[in-house]
Amino acid sequence: MKKLYIETYGCQMNVNDTEVIFAIMQDEGYGRTEDISEADVILANTCSIRDNAEQRIRGRIEQFSHYRKKRPGTIVGIVGCMAERLKDKLLDSGRVDLVAGPDAYRSLPSLIASITPDHPAINVLLSHEETYADINPVRIDKNGVSAFISIMRGCNNVCSYCVVPYTRGAERSRDPRTIIREACDLWSRGYKEVTLLGQNVDSYFWKGEGGNVDFADLLAAVAKINLRLRVRYSTSHPKDISDKLIETMARHGNICRCIHLPVQSGSDVMLEKMRRRYNRQWYLDRVRKIRSEMPDCVITTDIIAGFCGETEQDHRDTLSIMEEVGYDSAFMFAYSERPGTLAARNYPDDISPEVKNRRLTEIIELQNRLSLESYRRDIGKTFEVLVEGPSKRSPRELCGRTGGGKMCVFSSTGKDLAAGDYAFVKVRDCTSATLLCELV
Ligand code: SAH
Ligand code: SF4
Ligand code: F3S
């Protein structure tokens, strides 16, 4: 059997795409390996979201040549968002045999078959229909408890800083029947948690013979598969998160109380320039609605520091919205100009690296305090966690997440618990990223 090795960068959607690629290649007789030195095909499933993501991957491509030299005939391929963005430019170095964009994975076997020492293969066509709906992904998660399901692809939003609409193409939703089938199959194989994925899940929409299905309908249908199946999703767009969705979450105990709601900035001027199509007041209103329906709901976010023309006042607006919402955790980034985006074409990237980094540091420091406060509020509370396995720190301890997604560690002495079991724990203490608990 030929061996396929894939390294995955970027978002959860890329992780799921890697699973789709393994499934497509398995049908052609390729088995998965985690040992790069024995691979017949080495793929990097890449991300273009920020320049530093791409730089890291470029470094890896150089290292791949080493394996190609050692084992002549080994194919090195770049797939995913960087493949889509840079297209045949990736072939210039002579280190790459294959380039395939996110909608071209079905053609991987034929592309690979066509490669000769002088002829690399490339397919970067984007599609309006491809959702890989019929493909049953080969799961690469470690514990058989939690799996991703892509429910849509692409993005129609064109936020001015963002490369995703160019690398992933137009938004399209996947047939809900195939999503439900996949979730049922995971449940029957012992999985206890599914995460529905899309760049903007709130705009999921399927026009079917039996009626239309929006994201709230889909979420409810997945939640009804079994009350012991936990359902998560990512990512919500603040402009589109509807009352219906929030109320649907509140009605189903197994839809996790956890919403990732990227704010990007707390300044209306920046939000307008970013083309986010909501303002601060709208965002805060959505947070109020979430909290009124689900007071215990965890809210997390993404923030960009130092976008074009950002003033100190704009920056302070970001810090103040963070305080106002009291995020439980956040992903925080310095703005990175991406070639071809609206921002790159229209606004100079005029905040110096020093100022960007200073602002980013202030944002991170504030979030560390907010996270610690959020975790401290849980001390003394009892949560039901889904056990993921032994904790990283100690094999005698187990770890598992609350419905809100917070990581708990606890000693399992005396109880026979394994990955996939549910357990009740009481929080004794915490750090800013972990709840230290005991079984109850
Ligand atoms: N679809 C999601 C975001 C996907 S990208 C949404 O709209 O919220 C994940 C995060 O990367 C974004 O939320 C943003 O915070 C960050 N990001 C995207 N483009 C960026 C850029 N050019 N520079 C810095 N951060 C960026
Ligand atoms: Fe990018 Fe905006 Fe689409 Fe998110 S919604 S992927 S930030 S364009
Ligand atoms: Fe990166 Fe593409 Fe995801 S740019 S964040 S891998 S959609």
Short mmCIF file of C-alpha atoms and ligand atoms in Angstrom, two decimals:
data_model
loop_
_atom_site.label_atom_id
_atom_site.label_comp_id
_atom_site.label_asym_id
_atom_site.label_seq_id
_atom_site.Cartn_x
_atom_site.Cartn_y
_atom_site.Cartn_z
CA MET A 1 0.00 0.00 0.00
CA LYS A 2 1.23 3.49 -0.82
CA LYS A 3 1.61 5.90 2.06
CA LEU A 4 0.21 9.40 2.39
CA TYR A 5 1.44 11.93 4.94
CA ILE A 6 -0.42 15.22 5.45
CA GLU A 7 0.56 18.20 7.58
CA THR A 8 -2.36 20.51 8.35
CA TYR A 9 -2.18 24.25 8.98
CA GLY A 10 -4.85 26.87 9.60
CA CYS A 11 -8.41 26.50 10.76
CA GLN A 12 -10.62 23.57 11.78
CA MET A 13 -12.06 23.54 8.28
CA ASN A 14 -8.63 22.61 7.01
CA VAL A 15 -8.43 19.78 9.54
CA ASN A 16 -11.71 18.44 8.15
CA ASP A 17 -10.45 18.90 4.58
CA THR A 18 -7.42 16.79 5.44
CA GLU A 19 -9.84 14.07 6.55
CA VAL A 20 -11.66 14.40 3.22
CA ILE A 21 -8.35 14.07 1.34
CA PHE A 22 -7.46 10.91 3.26
CA ALA A 23 -10.87 9.48 2.29
CA ILE A 24 -10.41 10.32 -1.40
CA MET A 25 -6.90 8.90 -1.46
CA GLN A 26 -7.88 5.80 0.51
CA ASP A 27 -10.16 4.81 -2.36
CA GLU A 28 -7.06 4.90 -4.57
CA GLY A 29 -5.16 2.58 -2.25
CA TYR A 30 -3.28 5.12 -0.14
CA GLY A 31 -2.95 4.46 3.58
CA ARG A 32 -2.28 7.15 6.13
CA THR A 33 1.13 7.49 7.74
CA GLU A 34 2.31 9.80 10.50
CA ASP A 35 5.95 9.08 9.65
CA ILE A 36 7.04 11.50 6.93
CA SER A 37 10.17 9.50 6.10
CA GLU A 38 8.13 6.56 4.76
CA ALA A 39 5.64 8.66 2.75
CA ASP A 40 5.13 8.23 -1.00
CA VAL A 41 3.13 11.44 -1.06
CA ILE A 42 3.75 14.38 1.31
CA LEU A 43 1.07 17.05 1.39
CA ALA A 44 0.92 20.34 3.24
CA ASN A 45 -2.67 21.50 3.66
CA THR A 46 -1.96 25.19 3.95
CA CYS A 47 -3.30 28.48 5.32
CA SER A 48 -2.93 32.03 3.94
CA ILE A 49 -4.74 33.97 6.63
CA ARG A 50 -1.66 35.93 7.78
CA ASP A 51 1.80 36.35 6.34
CA ASN A 52 3.48 34.56 9.26
CA ALA A 53 1.30 31.48 8.59
CA GLU A 54 2.62 31.38 5.03
CA GLN A 55 6.24 31.97 6.08
CA ARG A 56 6.15 29.00 8.42
CA ILE A 57 4.81 26.76 5.67
CA ARG A 58 7.47 27.97 3.21
CA GLY A 59 10.09 26.84 5.75
CA ARG A 60 8.48 23.41 5.87
CA ILE A 61 8.39 23.09 2.08
CA GLU A 62 12.18 23.50 2.09
CA GLN A 63 12.47 20.71 4.65
CA PHE A 64 10.24 18.44 2.54
CA SER A 65 12.88 18.54 -0.27
CA HIS A 66 15.17 16.68 2.05
CA TYR A 67 12.77 13.70 2.12
CA ARG A 68 12.26 13.96 -1.63
CA LYS A 69 16.03 13.67 -2.17
CA LYS A 70 16.39 10.78 0.25
CA ARG A 71 13.53 8.84 -1.30
CA PRO A 72 13.42 9.60 -5.02
CA GLY A 73 9.92 9.45 -6.43
CA THR A 74 8.34 10.97 -3.31
CA ILE A 75 5.74 13.52 -4.33
CA VAL A 76 5.53 16.85 -2.50
CA GLY A 77 2.22 18.67 -2.85
CA ILE A 78 0.83 21.96 -1.60
CA VAL A 79 -2.93 21.99 -1.16
CA GLY A 80 -5.43 24.34 0.49
CA CYS A 81 -5.51 28.10 0.75
CA MET A 82 -1.88 28.90 -0.09
CA ALA A 83 -2.16 26.68 -3.16
CA GLU A 84 -5.21 28.65 -4.23
CA ARG A 85 -3.60 32.02 -3.55
CA LEU A 86 -0.19 31.45 -5.12
CA LYS A 87 -1.15 28.91 -7.81
CA ASP A 88 1.71 28.04 -10.20
CA LYS A 89 4.09 30.42 -8.41
CA LEU A 90 4.52 27.60 -5.91
CA LEU A 91 6.09 25.50 -8.66
CA ASP A 92 8.89 28.01 -9.34
CA SER A 93 11.21 26.68 -6.63
CA GLY A 94 11.29 23.21 -8.22
CA ARG A 95 10.57 21.77 -4.78
CA VAL A 96 6.89 21.11 -5.41
CA ASP A 97 5.29 18.47 -7.69
CA LEU A 98 1.64 19.20 -7.04
CA VAL A 99 -0.59 22.19 -6.34
CA ALA A 100 -4.31 21.72 -5.58
CA GLY A 101 -6.84 24.26 -4.32
CA PRO A 102 -9.60 23.56 -1.77
CA ASP A 103 -12.19 22.58 -4.40
CA ALA A 104 -9.84 20.29 -6.36
CA TYR A 105 -9.40 17.39 -3.95
CA ARG A 106 -11.44 14.91 -5.98
CA SER A 107 -8.87 15.31 -8.75
CA LEU A 108 -5.88 14.52 -6.48
CA PRO A 109 -5.54 10.87 -7.62
CA SER A 110 -5.52 11.79 -11.30
CA LEU A 111 -3.22 14.76 -10.71
CA ILE A 112 -0.77 12.51 -8.86
CA ALA A 113 -0.94 9.89 -11.60
CA SER A 114 -0.05 12.54 -14.20
CA ILE A 115 3.12 13.78 -12.45
CA THR A 116 6.46 13.08 -14.15
CA PRO A 117 9.93 14.34 -13.12
CA ASP A 118 9.56 17.28 -15.54
CA HIS A 119 5.85 17.84 -15.24
CA PRO A 120 4.24 18.89 -12.00
CA ALA A 121 0.43 18.88 -11.73
CA ILE A 122 -1.88 21.72 -10.79
CA ASN A 123 -5.62 22.26 -10.29
CA VAL A 124 -6.75 25.45 -8.60
CA LEU A 125 -10.24 25.75 -10.07
CA LEU A 126 -12.80 26.97 -7.58
CA SER A 127 -16.31 25.57 -7.70
CA HIS A 128 -19.77 26.91 -6.95
CA GLU A 129 -21.09 23.46 -6.01
CA GLU A 130 -18.40 21.34 -4.43
CA THR A 131 -19.15 20.46 -0.78
CA TYR A 132 -17.67 16.92 -0.69
CA ALA A 133 -21.11 16.00 0.67
CA ASP A 134 -20.90 12.33 -0.29
CA ILE A 135 -17.41 11.74 1.12
CA ASN A 136 -17.07 10.07 4.49
CA PRO A 137 -13.97 11.68 6.05
CA VAL A 138 -11.24 9.46 7.50
CA ARG A 139 -11.10 10.80 11.06
CA ILE A 140 -7.69 11.90 12.29
CA ASP A 141 -8.73 12.98 15.79
CA LYS A 142 -6.78 11.20 18.49
CA ASN A 143 -9.50 9.94 20.81
CA GLY A 144 -12.64 9.00 18.85
CA VAL A 145 -14.78 11.35 20.95
CA SER A 146 -15.07 14.60 19.05
CA ALA A 147 -15.34 15.20 15.30
CA PHE A 148 -15.73 18.08 12.84
CA ILE A 149 -18.42 18.24 10.16
CA SER A 150 -18.15 20.89 7.45
CA ILE A 151 -21.64 22.17 6.68
CA MET A 152 -20.68 24.78 4.11
CA ARG A 153 -17.68 26.04 2.16
CA GLY A 154 -16.41 29.41 0.99
CA CYS A 155 -17.45 32.87 2.13
CA ASN A 156 -19.44 35.67 0.52
CA ASN A 157 -18.57 38.38 3.01
CA VAL A 158 -15.45 40.07 1.68
CA CYS A 159 -14.30 41.61 4.95
CA SER A 160 -11.69 44.01 3.64
CA TYR A 161 -8.67 42.45 5.41
CA CYS A 162 -9.52 38.83 4.66
CA VAL A 163 -8.09 36.45 2.07
CA VAL A 164 -10.61 33.64 2.63
CA PRO A 165 -13.14 34.64 -0.05
CA TYR A 166 -10.28 34.49 -2.59
CA THR A 167 -8.83 31.19 -1.40
CA ARG A 168 -12.09 29.37 -0.69
CA GLY A 169 -14.41 30.94 -3.23
CA ALA A 170 -18.13 31.58 -3.03
CA GLU A 171 -20.26 30.38 -0.16
CA ARG A 172 -22.26 27.19 -0.66
CA SER A 173 -24.20 25.09 1.82
CA ARG A 174 -24.15 21.34 2.00
CA ASP A 175 -27.25 19.15 1.71
CA PRO A 176 -28.58 18.80 5.29
CA ARG A 177 -29.47 15.13 4.75
CA THR A 178 -25.79 14.32 4.21
CA ILE A 179 -24.86 16.30 7.33
CA ILE A 180 -27.39 14.44 9.50
CA ARG A 181 -26.27 11.13 8.01
CA GLU A 182 -22.65 11.92 8.86
CA ALA A 183 -23.54 12.96 12.42
CA CYS A 184 -25.64 9.78 12.93
CA ASP A 185 -22.78 7.68 11.63
CA LEU A 186 -20.35 9.35 14.06
CA TRP A 187 -22.75 8.76 16.96
CA SER A 188 -23.12 5.09 16.05
CA ARG A 189 -19.31 4.80 16.01
CA GLY A 190 -19.07 6.10 19.58
CA TYR A 191 -18.42 9.80 18.97
CA LYS A 192 -19.99 12.04 21.61
CA GLU A 193 -19.41 15.51 20.19
CA VAL A 194 -19.68 17.07 16.75
CA THR A 195 -18.66 20.57 15.71
CA LEU A 196 -20.46 22.01 12.68
CA LEU A 197 -18.06 24.13 10.68
CA GLY A 198 -18.35 27.07 8.30
CA GLN A 199 -16.83 30.56 7.92
CA ASN A 200 -20.24 32.06 8.63
CA VAL A 201 -22.58 29.32 9.83
CA ASP A 202 -25.43 31.80 10.37
CA SER A 203 -25.84 32.15 6.64
CA TYR A 204 -26.20 28.39 6.09
CA PHE A 205 -29.23 27.89 3.86
CA TRP A 206 -30.60 24.93 1.97
CA LYS A 207 -33.56 25.14 -0.36
CA GLY A 208 -35.03 21.68 -0.42
CA GLU A 209 -38.08 19.89 -1.75
CA GLY A 210 -39.31 19.32 1.79
CA GLY A 211 -38.88 23.00 2.70
CA ASN A 212 -36.04 25.36 3.48
CA VAL A 213 -33.43 24.67 6.14
CA ASP A 214 -31.54 27.47 7.89
CA PHE A 215 -28.76 27.08 10.41
CA ALA A 216 -31.04 27.05 13.45
CA ASP A 217 -33.11 24.25 11.82
CA LEU A 218 -29.99 22.28 11.02
CA LEU A 219 -28.58 22.69 14.52
CA ALA A 220 -31.85 21.52 16.08
CA ALA A 221 -31.96 18.50 13.76
CA VAL A 222 -28.41 17.48 14.71
CA ALA A 223 -29.15 18.02 18.41
CA LYS A 224 -32.17 15.69 18.13
CA ILE A 225 -30.03 12.76 16.96
CA ASN A 226 -29.33 11.93 20.60
CA LEU A 227 -29.49 13.94 23.81
CA ARG A 228 -26.06 12.62 24.79
CA LEU A 229 -24.47 13.92 21.59
CA ARG A 230 -22.92 17.31 22.26
CA VAL A 231 -23.25 19.78 19.42
CA ARG A 232 -20.94 22.74 18.85
CA TYR A 233 -20.45 25.07 15.92
CA SER A 234 -18.06 27.68 14.58
CA THR A 235 -18.01 30.47 13.37
CA SER A 236 -20.89 32.86 13.93
CA HIS A 237 -20.89 36.23 12.22
CA PRO A 238 -22.23 38.98 14.51
CA LYS A 239 -24.19 40.57 11.65
CA ASP A 240 -26.11 37.35 10.98
CA ILE A 241 -26.56 35.64 14.35
CA SER A 242 -30.32 35.50 14.68
CA ASP A 243 -32.73 35.46 17.62
CA LYS A 244 -34.02 32.18 16.23
CA LEU A 245 -30.56 30.63 16.48
CA ILE A 246 -29.99 31.87 20.02
CA GLU A 247 -33.43 30.66 21.10
CA THR A 248 -32.83 27.28 19.44
CA MET A 249 -29.60 26.89 21.41
CA ALA A 250 -31.41 27.78 24.63
CA ARG A 251 -34.06 25.11 23.97
CA HIS A 252 -31.60 22.24 23.50
CA GLY A 253 -29.51 21.22 26.50
CA ASN A 254 -27.02 19.33 24.32
CA ILE A 255 -26.16 22.34 22.12
CA CYS A 256 -23.10 23.62 23.97
CA ARG A 257 -23.38 26.99 25.68
CA CYS A 258 -20.49 28.43 23.77
CA ILE A 259 -20.49 30.99 20.97
CA HIS A 260 -17.46 32.15 19.04
CA LEU A 261 -18.44 35.64 17.94
CA PRO A 262 -15.46 37.43 16.35
CA VAL A 263 -15.67 41.15 17.05
CA GLN A 264 -12.38 42.16 15.31
CA SER A 265 -12.54 45.72 16.70
CA GLY A 266 -14.57 47.79 19.15
CA SER A 267 -14.39 50.93 17.01
CA ASP A 268 -17.20 51.76 14.59
CA VAL A 269 -14.73 53.50 12.26
CA MET A 270 -12.59 50.36 12.05
CA LEU A 271 -15.61 48.03 11.72
CA GLU A 272 -16.83 50.10 8.79
CA LYS A 273 -13.42 50.01 7.13
CA MET A 274 -13.18 46.28 7.78
CA ARG A 275 -16.57 45.88 6.06
CA ARG A 276 -17.91 43.83 8.92
CA ARG A 277 -21.39 45.30 8.43
CA TYR A 278 -22.29 45.65 12.11
CA ASN A 279 -21.39 48.32 14.62
CA ARG A 280 -20.47 48.26 18.27
CA GLN A 281 -24.04 48.81 19.41
CA TRP A 282 -25.37 45.98 17.25
CA TYR A 283 -22.67 43.64 18.52
CA LEU A 284 -23.42 44.47 22.16
CA ASP A 285 -27.12 43.98 21.50
CA ARG A 286 -26.40 40.46 20.19
CA VAL A 287 -24.36 39.73 23.33
CA ARG A 288 -27.27 40.96 25.48
CA LYS A 289 -29.66 38.66 23.63
CA ILE A 290 -27.32 35.68 24.14
CA ARG A 291 -26.95 36.44 27.85
CA SER A 292 -30.69 36.94 28.34
CA GLU A 293 -31.44 33.51 26.83
CA MET A 294 -28.38 31.71 28.26
CA PRO A 295 -26.80 33.53 31.21
CA ASP A 296 -24.09 30.86 31.46
CA CYS A 297 -23.09 31.01 27.77
CA VAL A 298 -19.36 31.24 27.11
CA ILE A 299 -18.52 33.93 24.55
CA THR A 300 -15.17 33.93 22.76
CA THR A 301 -13.85 36.17 20.02
CA ASP A 302 -11.18 37.12 17.48
CA ILE A 303 -9.49 40.53 17.55
CA ILE A 304 -7.24 42.29 15.05
CA ALA A 305 -4.81 44.91 16.39
CA GLY A 306 -3.46 47.73 14.25
CA PHE A 307 -5.75 47.66 11.21
CA CYS A 308 -5.20 50.44 8.63
CA GLY A 309 -5.52 53.91 10.13
CA GLU A 310 -6.31 52.64 13.64
CA THR A 311 -5.95 55.49 16.16
CA GLU A 312 -5.24 55.20 19.88
CA GLN A 313 -8.93 55.97 20.44
CA ASP A 314 -9.96 53.11 18.10
CA HIS A 315 -7.62 50.83 20.03
CA ARG A 316 -9.11 51.94 23.36
CA ASP A 317 -12.57 51.18 21.94
CA THR A 318 -11.38 47.61 21.35
CA LEU A 319 -10.11 47.32 24.92
CA SER A 320 -13.38 48.72 26.26
CA ILE A 321 -15.62 46.37 24.28
CA MET A 322 -13.52 43.47 25.57
CA GLU A 323 -14.18 44.66 29.15
CA GLU A 324 -17.83 45.26 28.41
CA VAL A 325 -18.43 41.77 27.02
CA GLY A 326 -15.97 40.08 29.39
CA TYR A 327 -14.82 37.47 26.88
CA ASP A 328 -14.00 34.05 28.29
CA SER A 329 -11.16 33.69 25.82
CA ALA A 330 -9.96 35.16 22.53
CA PHE A 331 -7.68 34.71 19.53
CA MET A 332 -5.75 37.93 19.03
CA PHE A 333 -3.70 38.96 16.00
CA ALA A 334 -1.66 41.85 14.61
CA TYR A 335 -3.11 42.96 11.27
CA SER A 336 -1.27 41.35 8.37
CA GLU A 337 -1.88 42.83 4.93
CA ARG A 338 -2.93 40.17 2.41
CA PRO A 339 -2.24 40.89 -1.25
CA GLY A 340 -5.32 41.42 -3.42
CA THR A 341 -7.76 42.10 -0.56
CA LEU A 342 -9.87 45.27 -0.51
CA ALA A 343 -7.78 46.67 2.36
CA ALA A 344 -4.51 46.01 0.53
CA ARG A 345 -5.88 47.83 -2.51
CA ASN A 346 -7.54 50.74 -0.72
CA TYR A 347 -5.80 51.50 2.57
CA PRO A 348 -2.12 51.84 3.43
CA ASP A 349 -0.91 49.41 6.11
CA ASP A 350 0.20 52.43 8.11
CA ILE A 351 0.46 51.26 11.70
CA SER A 352 4.12 50.55 12.47
CA PRO A 353 5.06 47.06 13.66
CA GLU A 354 6.06 48.54 17.04
CA VAL A 355 2.67 50.16 17.57
CA LYS A 356 0.80 47.07 16.31
CA ASN A 357 2.72 44.86 18.68
CA ARG A 358 2.31 47.20 21.63
CA ARG A 359 -1.46 47.31 21.05
CA LEU A 360 -1.59 43.55 20.58
CA THR A 361 0.28 43.08 23.85
CA GLU A 362 -2.20 45.34 25.65
CA ILE A 363 -5.07 43.33 24.17
CA ILE A 364 -3.49 40.02 25.19
CA GLU A 365 -2.76 41.25 28.72
CA LEU A 366 -6.32 42.44 29.14
CA GLN A 367 -7.67 39.13 27.81
CA ASN A 368 -5.43 37.18 30.22
CA ARG A 369 -7.06 39.07 33.08
CA LEU A 370 -10.58 38.57 31.64
CA SER A 371 -9.94 34.86 31.10
CA LEU A 372 -8.66 34.45 34.63
CA GLU A 373 -11.73 36.29 35.96
CA SER A 374 -14.00 34.08 33.87
CA TYR A 375 -12.32 30.88 35.09
CA ARG A 376 -12.31 32.14 38.70
CA ARG A 377 -16.07 32.68 38.53
CA ASP A 378 -16.37 28.91 38.02
CA ILE A 379 -14.64 28.00 41.30
CA GLY A 380 -17.10 26.09 43.46
CA LYS A 381 -19.40 25.27 40.53
CA THR A 382 -20.19 21.78 39.28
CA PHE A 383 -20.02 20.92 35.58
CA GLU A 384 -20.66 17.90 33.44
CA VAL A 385 -17.57 17.23 31.37
CA LEU A 386 -16.98 14.94 28.41
CA VAL A 387 -13.80 13.00 29.18
CA GLU A 388 -11.17 13.32 26.44
CA GLY A 389 -8.47 11.12 28.02
CA PRO A 390 -5.41 11.47 30.27
CA SER A 391 -4.36 15.05 30.98
CA LYS A 392 -1.17 16.35 29.40
CA ARG A 393 0.43 17.03 32.78
CA SER A 394 -0.10 13.71 34.48
CA PRO A 395 -1.22 10.28 33.30
CA ARG A 396 -3.04 9.83 36.62
CA GLU A 397 -5.31 12.76 35.82
CA LEU A 398 -8.04 12.97 33.22
CA CYS A 399 -9.08 15.95 31.16
CA GLY A 400 -12.37 16.91 29.60
CA ARG A 401 -14.32 19.99 28.60
CA THR A 402 -17.37 21.68 30.03
CA GLY A 403 -20.21 22.48 27.65
CA GLY A 404 -18.76 25.99 27.47
CA GLY A 405 -15.54 24.46 26.16
CA LYS A 406 -13.37 25.10 29.23
CA MET A 407 -10.73 22.47 29.87
CA CYS A 408 -11.01 20.65 33.22
CA VAL A 409 -8.38 18.37 34.78
CA PHE A 410 -9.20 16.04 37.65
CA SER A 411 -7.92 12.93 39.37
CA SER A 412 -9.81 9.79 38.36
CA THR A 413 -8.78 7.67 41.34
CA GLY A 414 -11.34 5.08 42.22
CA LYS A 415 -13.52 5.60 39.16
CA ASP A 416 -13.31 3.69 35.94
CA LEU A 417 -13.56 6.54 33.45
CA ALA A 418 -12.37 6.61 29.86
CA ALA A 419 -12.44 8.93 26.85
CA GLY A 420 -16.05 9.41 25.75
CA ASP A 421 -17.57 9.08 29.23
CA TYR A 422 -19.46 11.91 30.88
CA ALA A 423 -18.57 12.87 34.46
CA PHE A 424 -19.57 15.54 36.97
CA VAL A 425 -16.73 17.58 38.42
CA LYS A 426 -16.51 20.38 40.96
CA VAL A 427 -14.06 23.23 40.36
CA ARG A 428 -11.49 23.68 43.18
CA ASP A 429 -9.09 26.15 41.57
CA CYS A 430 -8.02 27.43 38.16
CA THR A 431 -5.44 29.01 35.90
CA SER A 432 -6.44 31.36 33.07
CA ALA A 433 -6.88 28.36 30.74
CA THR A 434 -7.75 25.34 32.92
CA LEU A 435 -10.23 24.49 35.65
CA LEU A 436 -8.68 22.29 38.36
CA CYS A 437 -11.45 19.99 39.53
CA GLU A 438 -12.41 16.93 41.51
CA LEU A 439 -14.97 14.26 40.64
CA VAL A 440 -18.28 14.51 42.44
N1 SAH B 1 -15.05 33.65 9.29
C1 SAH B 1 -14.56 34.07 10.53
C2 SAH B 1 -13.07 34.28 10.59
C3 SAH B 1 -12.14 33.42 9.86
S1 SAH B 1 -10.45 33.89 9.88
C4 SAH B 1 -15.22 35.42 10.87
O1 SAH B 1 -15.65 36.15 10.01
O2 SAH B 1 -15.25 35.77 12.01
C5 SAH B 1 -10.06 33.84 11.60
C6 SAH B 1 -9.59 35.15 12.16
O3 SAH B 1 -8.36 35.54 11.61
C7 SAH B 1 -10.49 36.32 11.89
O4 SAH B 1 -11.60 36.37 12.74
C8 SAH B 1 -9.57 37.49 12.11
O5 SAH B 1 -9.55 37.90 13.46
C9 SAH B 1 -8.21 36.92 11.74
N2 SAH B 1 -7.72 37.48 10.48
C10 SAH B 1 -8.26 37.32 9.25
N3 SAH B 1 -7.56 38.04 8.33
C11 SAH B 1 -6.54 38.64 9.01
C12 SAH B 1 -5.49 39.51 8.62
N4 SAH B 1 -5.33 39.89 7.36
N5 SAH B 1 -4.63 39.93 9.58
C13 SAH B 1 -4.78 39.55 10.86
N6 SAH B 1 -5.75 38.74 11.28
C14 SAH B 1 -6.64 38.28 10.37
FE1 SF4 B 2 -13.04 36.36 6.18
FE2 SF4 B 2 -15.05 37.94 6.80
FE3 SF4 B 2 -15.50 35.66 5.48
FE4 SF4 B 2 -14.76 35.61 8.04
S1 SF4 B 2 -16.65 36.47 7.23
S2 SF4 B 2 -13.95 34.36 6.39
S3 SF4 B 2 -13.35 37.33 8.18
S4 SF4 B 2 -14.38 37.44 4.72
FE1 F3S B 3 -6.46 29.64 6.73
FE2 F3S B 3 -7.86 28.99 4.65
FE3 F3S B 3 -8.75 28.41 7.06
S1 F3S B 3 -6.71 30.86 4.91
S2 F3S B 3 -7.93 30.08 8.28
S3 F3S B 3 -6.94 27.60 6.12
S4 F3S B 3 -9.97 28.97 5.29
#
